[in-house]
Amino acid sequence: MGKQKKARKYAVMKRMISLRDERLKEKDRAKAKVKKKEDPSAIKEREVPQHPSCLFFQYNTQLGPPYHILVDTNFINFSIKAKLDLVQSMMDCLYAKCIPCITDCVMGEIEKLGQKYRVALRIAKDPRFERLPCMHKGTYADDCLVQRVTQHKCYIVATVDKELKRRIRKIPGVPIMYISRHRYNIERMPDDYGAPRF
C-alpha cells in the first residue's frame, strides 16, 4: 500500500490573529469601539428628498405640447435602420409639435463612433434639434440623461437601450419613447396615469 496523496486546498488563507487579541502589545491592539448613548428626548433629524411640485401623484403636470424629447445615441441609429424620419415620426406618435433635444454628451458619443455613423451625426446636427450644454465632467451619455431628467421633469426620453430604460422607469413622471415594429411608441404618458381630467 502506497502513501495516499492529499488533495491541495485552494484559496485557503493563513489564520490571522485578531487585532483585539491579548497576545498583541498594547500599542498594536485595536481600540474597542465605545457606543454613544442616544438621548431619547433629542429630536431625530432625517433628510428626505424634496418631492417635485410638478407631480400630481404620478401625473406630471409639466409635460405638454410642444414636447421636449431627449434623444439617446442608439435611438438615432435605430431610427436610421428603421428608415424613420426622426421629427416627423415623433409628431406622428404624440400628435403634437415635438422639439428633439440632444446633449453635448450624446453628441460626443456619436462623434466618437467614427465614420460609420456619419449619417447619425448629420441628423444630430440638424437645426431642428435643440442643443443642451452639459456642465459635468466625462461624456457618459446615460448618466447625463438620467441626471438631467431627475432635475427637470419636462422631458420625454427617447431610447432603445434596455439598461437606460430600466433606470428611467425608477424616476416617477418621466415617459419613455422607444422603437418597435418600425414605428415610435411611448411608455407612461400622462393619459396612462389615471389622473383626474378637469
mmCIF file of C-alpha atoms in Angstrom:
data_model
loop_
_atom_site.group_PDB
_atom_site.id
_atom_site.type_symbol
_atom_site.label_atom_id
_atom_site.label_comp_id
_atom_site.label_asym_id
_atom_site.label_seq_id
_atom_site.Cartn_x
_atom_site.Cartn_y
_atom_site.Cartn_z
ATOM 1 C CA MET A 1 0.000 0.000 0.000
ATOM 2 C CA GLY A 2 1.400 3.331 -1.080
ATOM 3 C CA LYS A 3 1.027 6.647 0.649
ATOM 4 C CA GLN A 4 -2.250 8.318 -0.203
ATOM 5 C CA LYS A 5 -1.919 11.724 -1.915
ATOM 6 C CA LYS A 6 -3.511 14.579 -0.043
ATOM 7 C CA ALA A 7 -5.513 16.952 -2.269
ATOM 8 C CA ARG A 8 -4.319 20.559 -2.153
ATOM 9 C CA LYS A 9 -6.827 23.031 -0.863
ATOM 10 C CA TYR A 10 -7.271 26.125 -2.973
ATOM 11 C CA ALA A 11 -7.921 29.653 -1.723
ATOM 12 C CA VAL A 12 -7.084 28.748 1.846
ATOM 13 C CA MET A 13 -5.765 31.702 3.857
ATOM 14 C CA LYS A 14 -3.479 31.563 6.844
ATOM 15 C CA ARG A 15 -5.273 32.060 10.094
ATOM 16 C CA MET A 16 -4.580 35.524 11.425
ATOM 17 C CA ILE A 17 -4.661 36.888 14.921
ATOM 18 C CA SER A 18 -7.470 39.316 15.648
ATOM 19 C CA LEU A 19 -6.397 42.908 16.225
ATOM 20 C CA ARG A 20 -8.078 42.764 19.634
ATOM 21 C CA ASP A 21 -6.125 39.670 20.716
ATOM 22 C CA GLU A 22 -4.499 39.910 24.180
ATOM 23 C CA ARG A 23 -1.242 38.432 22.853
ATOM 24 C CA LEU A 24 -0.586 41.643 20.881
ATOM 25 C CA LYS A 25 1.194 44.558 22.519
ATOM 26 C CA GLU A 26 -0.943 47.393 23.834
ATOM 27 C CA LYS A 27 0.119 49.863 21.132
ATOM 28 C CA ASP A 28 -0.670 47.419 18.242
ATOM 29 C CA ARG A 29 -4.048 46.403 19.624
ATOM 30 C CA ALA A 30 -7.215 47.885 18.116
ATOM 31 C CA LYS A 31 -9.234 50.091 20.398
ATOM 32 C CA ALA A 32 -12.674 48.863 21.364
ATOM 33 C CA LYS A 33 -15.475 50.986 19.956
ATOM 34 C CA VAL A 34 -17.442 52.863 22.561
ATOM 35 C CA LYS A 35 -21.088 53.304 21.637
ATOM 36 C CA LYS A 36 -22.583 56.684 22.359
ATOM 37 C CA LYS A 37 -25.840 56.516 24.221
ATOM 38 C CA GLU A 38 -28.646 58.169 22.285
ATOM 39 C CA ASP A 39 -30.701 60.704 24.150
ATOM 40 C CA PRO A 40 -34.353 59.572 23.851
ATOM 41 C CA SER A 41 -35.632 63.131 24.323
ATOM 42 C CA ALA A 42 -33.491 64.539 21.469
ATOM 43 C CA ILE A 43 -35.237 65.362 18.187
ATOM 44 C CA LYS A 44 -34.272 62.917 15.458
ATOM 45 C CA GLU A 45 -33.365 64.558 12.156
ATOM 46 C CA ARG A 46 -33.876 62.786 8.885
ATOM 47 C CA GLU A 47 -33.116 64.112 5.429
ATOM 48 C CA VAL A 48 -35.950 63.476 2.993
ATOM 49 C CA PRO A 49 -35.513 64.404 -0.691
ATOM 50 C CA GLN A 50 -37.712 67.264 -1.881
ATOM 51 C CA HIS A 51 -40.754 65.985 -3.761
ATOM 52 C CA PRO A 52 -41.092 67.716 -7.144
ATOM 53 C CA SER A 53 -44.001 70.157 -7.260
ATOM 54 C CA CYS A 54 -44.761 69.298 -10.904
ATOM 55 C CA LEU A 55 -46.081 65.824 -9.965
ATOM 56 C CA PHE A 56 -49.690 65.153 -9.034
ATOM 57 C CA PHE A 57 -49.024 61.657 -7.626
ATOM 58 C CA GLN A 58 -47.530 60.028 -10.758
ATOM 59 C CA TYR A 59 -49.066 62.550 -13.159
ATOM 60 C CA ASN A 60 -46.506 65.044 -14.496
ATOM 61 C CA THR A 61 -48.123 68.455 -14.996
ATOM 62 C CA GLN A 62 -45.044 69.905 -16.745
ATOM 63 C CA LEU A 63 -45.476 67.688 -19.803
ATOM 64 C CA GLY A 64 -47.411 69.309 -22.597
ATOM 65 C CA PRO A 65 -47.045 70.338 -26.203
ATOM 66 C CA PRO A 66 -44.579 71.288 -27.583
ATOM 67 C CA TYR A 67 -42.915 68.168 -26.153
ATOM 68 C CA HIS A 68 -39.170 68.299 -25.440
ATOM 69 C CA ILE A 69 -37.664 64.902 -26.223
ATOM 70 C CA LEU A 70 -34.174 63.942 -25.010
ATOM 71 C CA VAL A 71 -32.663 61.731 -27.716
ATOM 72 C CA ASP A 72 -30.124 58.976 -26.979
ATOM 73 C CA THR A 73 -27.373 57.817 -29.379
ATOM 74 C CA ASN A 74 -28.852 54.401 -30.128
ATOM 75 C CA PHE A 75 -32.299 55.916 -30.775
ATOM 76 C CA ILE A 76 -30.882 57.871 -33.732
ATOM 77 C CA ASN A 77 -29.066 54.766 -35.030
ATOM 78 C CA PHE A 78 -32.178 52.567 -34.773
ATOM 79 C CA SER A 79 -34.266 55.274 -36.474
ATOM 80 C CA ILE A 80 -31.860 55.211 -39.420
ATOM 81 C CA LYS A 81 -32.061 51.392 -39.568
ATOM 82 C CA ALA A 82 -35.861 51.515 -39.496
ATOM 83 C CA LYS A 83 -35.802 54.313 -42.137
ATOM 84 C CA LEU A 84 -37.816 56.690 -39.960
ATOM 85 C CA ASP A 85 -37.667 60.469 -40.123
ATOM 86 C CA LEU A 86 -36.942 61.425 -36.517
ATOM 87 C CA VAL A 87 -39.014 64.605 -36.091
ATOM 88 C CA GLN A 88 -41.922 63.531 -38.301
ATOM 89 C CA SER A 89 -42.240 60.132 -36.575
ATOM 90 C CA MET A 90 -42.221 61.813 -33.158
ATOM 91 C CA MET A 91 -45.072 64.074 -34.241
ATOM 92 C CA ASP A 92 -46.990 61.074 -35.622
ATOM 93 C CA CYS A 93 -46.562 59.302 -32.279
ATOM 94 C CA LEU A 94 -47.562 62.201 -29.993
ATOM 95 C CA TYR A 95 -49.972 64.102 -32.302
ATOM 96 C CA ALA A 96 -48.282 67.372 -31.292
ATOM 97 C CA LYS A 97 -45.258 69.547 -32.002
ATOM 98 C CA CYS A 98 -42.011 67.940 -30.804
ATOM 99 C CA ILE A 99 -38.630 69.510 -30.144
ATOM 100 C CA PRO A 100 -35.865 66.865 -30.146
ATOM 101 C CA CYS A 101 -33.121 67.825 -27.672
ATOM 102 C CA ILE A 102 -29.583 66.494 -27.808
ATOM 103 C CA THR A 103 -26.999 66.910 -25.037
ATOM 104 C CA ASP A 104 -23.280 67.507 -25.521
ATOM 105 C CA CYS A 105 -22.572 64.012 -24.133
ATOM 106 C CA VAL A 106 -24.775 62.312 -26.745
ATOM 107 C CA MET A 107 -23.188 64.434 -29.480
ATOM 108 C CA GLY A 108 -19.720 63.473 -28.225
ATOM 109 C CA GLU A 109 -20.727 59.790 -28.180
ATOM 110 C CA ILE A 110 -21.916 59.979 -31.821
ATOM 111 C CA GLU A 111 -18.692 61.736 -32.860
ATOM 112 C CA LYS A 112 -16.629 59.002 -31.148
ATOM 113 C CA LEU A 113 -18.422 56.291 -33.174
ATOM 114 C CA GLY A 114 -16.495 57.456 -36.237
ATOM 115 C CA GLN A 115 -17.046 57.405 -39.975
ATOM 116 C CA LYS A 116 -19.528 54.503 -39.944
ATOM 117 C CA TYR A 117 -22.135 56.625 -38.134
ATOM 118 C CA ARG A 118 -21.686 59.875 -40.107
ATOM 119 C CA VAL A 119 -25.379 59.833 -41.120
ATOM 120 C CA ALA A 120 -26.369 59.808 -37.424
ATOM 121 C CA LEU A 121 -24.006 62.732 -36.822
ATOM 122 C CA ARG A 122 -25.527 64.687 -39.694
ATOM 123 C CA ILE A 123 -29.040 64.065 -38.294
ATOM 124 C CA ALA A 124 -27.901 65.121 -34.796
ATOM 125 C CA LYS A 125 -26.574 68.414 -36.196
ATOM 126 C CA ASP A 126 -29.981 69.204 -37.752
ATOM 127 C CA PRO A 127 -31.064 72.798 -36.914
ATOM 128 C CA ARG A 128 -34.465 71.478 -35.715
ATOM 129 C CA PHE A 129 -32.641 69.781 -32.801
ATOM 130 C CA GLU A 130 -32.176 71.830 -29.651
ATOM 131 C CA ARG A 131 -28.635 71.546 -28.269
ATOM 132 C CA LEU A 132 -28.340 71.262 -24.468
ATOM 133 C CA PRO A 133 -24.944 72.102 -22.917
ATOM 134 C CA CYS A 134 -23.509 69.792 -20.226
ATOM 135 C CA MET A 135 -21.663 71.200 -17.191
ATOM 136 C CA HIS A 136 -20.379 67.888 -15.748
ATOM 137 C CA LYS A 137 -17.120 66.025 -16.433
ATOM 138 C CA GLY A 138 -16.965 62.943 -18.666
ATOM 139 C CA THR A 139 -19.053 62.013 -21.683
ATOM 140 C CA TYR A 140 -21.125 59.036 -20.476
ATOM 141 C CA ALA A 141 -24.481 59.888 -22.032
ATOM 142 C CA ASP A 142 -26.683 57.543 -19.942
ATOM 143 C CA ASP A 143 -25.690 59.172 -16.630
ATOM 144 C CA CYS A 144 -26.102 62.603 -18.203
ATOM 145 C CA LEU A 145 -29.655 61.848 -19.402
ATOM 146 C CA VAL A 146 -30.711 60.311 -16.071
ATOM 147 C CA GLN A 147 -29.286 63.271 -14.140
ATOM 148 C CA ARG A 148 -30.989 65.834 -16.404
ATOM 149 C CA VAL A 149 -34.363 64.052 -16.243
ATOM 150 C CA THR A 150 -34.137 63.789 -12.435
ATOM 151 C CA GLN A 151 -33.529 67.543 -12.132
ATOM 152 C CA HIS A 152 -36.033 68.716 -14.779
ATOM 153 C CA LYS A 153 -39.098 66.571 -15.332
ATOM 154 C CA CYS A 154 -40.189 68.381 -18.500
ATOM 155 C CA TYR A 155 -38.588 65.855 -20.883
ATOM 156 C CA ILE A 156 -39.569 62.628 -22.620
ATOM 157 C CA VAL A 157 -36.575 60.297 -23.033
ATOM 158 C CA ALA A 158 -36.166 58.605 -26.430
ATOM 159 C CA THR A 159 -34.016 55.473 -26.129
ATOM 160 C CA VAL A 160 -33.793 51.824 -27.162
ATOM 161 C CA ASP A 161 -31.199 50.909 -24.503
ATOM 162 C CA LYS A 162 -32.710 48.404 -22.012
ATOM 163 C CA GLU A 163 -30.412 49.441 -19.161
ATOM 164 C CA LEU A 164 -31.224 53.139 -19.557
ATOM 165 C CA LYS A 165 -34.962 52.366 -19.788
ATOM 166 C CA ARG A 166 -34.714 50.380 -16.549
ATOM 167 C CA ARG A 167 -33.031 53.337 -14.801
ATOM 168 C CA ILE A 168 -35.544 55.891 -16.109
ATOM 169 C CA ARG A 169 -38.559 53.772 -15.077
ATOM 170 C CA LYS A 170 -37.479 54.305 -11.458
ATOM 171 C CA ILE A 171 -37.921 58.077 -11.864
ATOM 172 C CA PRO A 172 -41.621 58.983 -11.476
ATOM 173 C CA GLY A 173 -43.353 61.063 -14.135
ATOM 174 C CA VAL A 174 -40.836 60.589 -16.980
ATOM 175 C CA PRO A 175 -42.219 58.964 -20.163
ATOM 176 C CA ILE A 176 -40.014 56.810 -22.430
ATOM 177 C CA MET A 177 -40.174 56.777 -26.216
ATOM 178 C CA TYR A 178 -38.897 53.654 -27.989
ATOM 179 C CA ILE A 179 -38.977 51.961 -31.402
ATOM 180 C CA SER A 180 -40.878 48.744 -32.122
ATOM 181 C CA ARG A 181 -42.320 47.354 -35.357
ATOM 182 C CA HIS A 182 -40.829 50.210 -37.415
ATOM 183 C CA ARG A 183 -42.675 52.932 -35.523
ATOM 184 C CA TYR A 184 -42.263 55.037 -32.396
ATOM 185 C CA ASN A 185 -44.169 54.105 -29.253
ATOM 186 C CA ILE A 186 -44.441 55.826 -25.904
ATOM 187 C CA GLU A 187 -44.492 54.371 -22.426
ATOM 188 C CA ARG A 188 -46.023 56.120 -19.368
ATOM 189 C CA MET A 189 -47.564 59.190 -20.973
ATOM 190 C CA PRO A 190 -49.764 61.452 -18.787
ATOM 191 C CA ASP A 191 -53.000 59.779 -20.004
ATOM 192 C CA ASP A 192 -51.727 56.431 -18.661
ATOM 193 C CA TYR A 193 -51.573 57.598 -15.051
ATOM 194 C CA GLY A 194 -55.321 57.651 -14.466
ATOM 195 C CA ALA A 195 -55.209 61.204 -13.116
ATOM 196 C CA PRO A 196 -58.408 63.234 -12.958
ATOM 197 C CA ARG A 197 -59.272 65.144 -16.119
ATOM 198 C CA PHE A 198 -60.640 68.612 -15.357
#
